[in-house]
Amino acid sequence: MAVPGKIAAVVAYPSKHPETGDALKFNMEYYLATHMPLIERAWGPYGLRSWSINTFADPCPISGGKLPYLVQTTCYFDSIADFKNALEKGSKESGPDVDNFSNVFPVIWVGETASNNVLRFADEGTAQA
């Protein structure tokens, strides 16, 4: 059962261009300083609640293999309708900005947050056995 009001829109940047095979070039400094504030301004009025960014090492430190995506941003909305509205109305400004920080356009998928949990330990930063 899905958690009410939690829609995750995943914006993932492939490790290589799907047509040319060129490696992903990604300017994280620009992304954080310019693009994400732009996303907040453009999508915020249409229901963007929060966002988080994950980066992935290449090669993968566990498998040593090439990962399909190297940067992944998750944007949270209350409903799929809010996300669709943000894409339709807010992406006019944010979409063209992708060329300023990446040579690869992202893949986007949307899902409901089924569950989440935040673990609290007696000594923060130390796992309990």
Short mmCIF file of C-alpha atoms in Angstrom, two decimals:
data_model
loop_
_atom_site.label_atom_id
_atom_site.label_comp_id
_atom_site.label_asym_id
_atom_site.label_seq_id
_atom_site.Cartn_x
_atom_site.Cartn_y
_atom_site.Cartn_z
CA MET A 1 0.00 0.00 0.00
CA ALA A 2 1.36 3.40 -0.95
CA VAL A 3 2.10 6.13 1.55
CA PRO A 4 -0.54 8.86 0.97
CA GLY A 5 0.77 12.00 -0.70
CA LYS A 6 4.18 10.71 -1.67
CA ILE A 7 5.02 10.58 -5.34
CA ALA A 8 8.66 10.15 -6.31
CA ALA A 9 9.69 11.49 -9.71
CA VAL A 10 13.11 10.05 -10.52
CA VAL A 11 15.25 12.06 -12.95
CA ALA A 12 18.21 9.85 -13.90
CA TYR A 13 21.17 10.82 -16.07
CA PRO A 14 22.51 7.89 -18.13
CA SER A 15 26.23 7.11 -17.94
CA LYS A 16 26.44 7.48 -21.72
CA HIS A 17 24.55 9.24 -24.48
CA PRO A 18 21.97 6.81 -25.92
CA GLU A 19 22.72 7.76 -29.54
CA THR A 20 26.41 8.69 -29.67
CA GLY A 21 27.71 6.52 -26.82
CA ASP A 22 29.64 9.52 -25.45
CA ALA A 23 30.33 9.35 -21.71
CA LEU A 24 28.14 11.51 -19.47
CA LYS A 25 29.57 14.95 -18.79
CA PHE A 26 27.88 16.50 -15.80
CA ASN A 27 28.63 19.81 -14.07
CA MET A 28 27.43 19.17 -10.49
CA GLU A 29 28.48 22.64 -9.33
CA TYR A 30 26.17 24.27 -11.90
CA TYR A 31 23.44 21.72 -11.20
CA LEU A 32 23.40 22.51 -7.47
CA ALA A 33 23.95 26.27 -7.70
CA THR A 34 21.76 27.10 -10.70
CA HIS A 35 19.59 24.26 -12.00
CA MET A 36 18.08 23.02 -8.74
CA PRO A 37 17.10 26.55 -7.61
CA LEU A 38 15.53 26.92 -11.07
CA ILE A 39 13.63 23.65 -10.50
CA GLU A 40 12.42 24.92 -7.13
CA ARG A 41 11.13 28.16 -8.71
CA ALA A 42 9.63 26.43 -11.76
CA TRP A 43 8.11 23.36 -10.09
CA GLY A 44 7.49 24.64 -6.55
CA PRO A 45 4.24 26.42 -7.43
CA TYR A 46 2.95 23.14 -8.89
CA GLY A 47 3.55 20.98 -5.82
CA LEU A 48 7.26 20.13 -5.58
CA ARG A 49 7.73 19.29 -1.88
CA SER A 50 11.40 18.25 -1.69
CA TRP A 51 14.24 16.75 -3.68
CA SER A 52 17.42 14.74 -3.18
CA ILE A 53 20.40 13.96 -5.41
CA ASN A 54 22.48 10.79 -5.54
CA THR A 55 25.72 10.34 -7.46
CA PHE A 56 27.20 6.96 -8.32
CA ALA A 57 30.87 6.08 -8.69
CA ASP A 58 32.15 4.85 -12.04
CA PRO A 59 33.07 2.06 -11.94
CA CYS A 60 30.75 0.72 -9.25
CA PRO A 61 32.76 0.17 -6.04
CA ILE A 62 30.94 -3.09 -5.34
CA SER A 63 30.73 -4.84 -8.71
CA GLY A 64 33.45 -2.96 -10.60
CA GLY A 65 31.02 -2.71 -13.50
CA LYS A 66 29.68 0.21 -15.48
CA LEU A 67 26.45 1.61 -14.05
CA PRO A 68 23.57 2.64 -16.34
CA TYR A 69 23.05 5.95 -14.48
CA LEU A 70 25.57 8.17 -12.69
CA VAL A 71 23.38 10.98 -11.31
CA GLN A 72 19.86 10.56 -10.00
CA THR A 73 17.60 13.25 -8.58
CA THR A 74 14.35 12.35 -6.86
CA CYS A 75 11.66 15.01 -6.65
CA TYR A 76 8.72 14.47 -4.30
CA PHE A 77 5.16 15.58 -4.98
CA ASP A 78 1.80 14.94 -3.31
CA SER A 79 0.21 13.49 -6.45
CA ILE A 80 0.97 12.37 -9.98
CA ALA A 81 -1.33 15.16 -11.18
CA ASP A 82 0.93 17.70 -9.40
CA PHE A 83 4.01 16.25 -11.11
CA LYS A 84 2.34 16.27 -14.53
CA ASN A 85 1.32 19.89 -13.96
CA ALA A 86 4.90 20.80 -12.95
CA LEU A 87 6.26 19.13 -16.08
CA GLU A 88 3.75 20.83 -18.37
CA LYS A 89 4.03 24.32 -16.90
CA GLY A 90 7.39 24.42 -15.14
CA SER A 91 9.61 22.63 -17.64
CA LYS A 92 9.39 25.38 -20.25
CA GLU A 93 12.08 27.14 -18.24
CA SER A 94 13.93 24.18 -16.73
CA GLY A 95 14.10 21.82 -19.74
CA PRO A 96 16.36 23.96 -21.94
CA ASP A 97 18.75 24.44 -19.00
CA VAL A 98 19.87 20.78 -19.17
CA ASP A 99 22.34 21.66 -21.93
CA ASN A 100 24.14 23.95 -19.46
CA PHE A 101 25.26 21.08 -17.21
CA SER A 102 24.87 17.78 -19.08
CA ASN A 103 25.50 16.33 -22.52
CA VAL A 104 22.81 13.69 -21.92
CA PHE A 105 19.10 14.37 -21.39
CA PRO A 106 17.67 12.50 -18.37
CA VAL A 107 15.30 9.58 -18.23
CA ILE A 108 12.29 10.24 -15.97
CA TRP A 109 10.02 7.78 -14.22
CA VAL A 110 7.40 8.22 -11.51
CA GLY A 111 6.25 6.00 -8.70
CA GLU A 112 4.50 6.01 -5.37
CA THR A 113 6.51 5.78 -2.17
CA ALA A 114 5.31 2.47 -0.73
CA SER A 115 7.07 2.90 2.61
CA ASN A 116 10.00 4.59 4.27
CA ASN A 117 11.71 4.56 7.62
CA VAL A 118 14.40 6.61 9.32
CA LEU A 119 16.58 4.61 11.68
CA ARG A 120 17.80 6.21 14.88
CA PHE A 121 20.74 4.77 16.78
CA ALA A 122 21.86 5.59 20.32
CA ASP A 123 25.19 6.85 18.97
CA GLU A 124 24.50 8.60 15.63
CA GLY A 125 26.83 7.34 12.93
CA THR A 126 27.43 3.97 14.57
CA ALA A 127 25.40 0.91 13.63
CA GLN A 128 24.17 -1.31 16.44
CA ALA A 129 24.98 -5.02 16.24
#
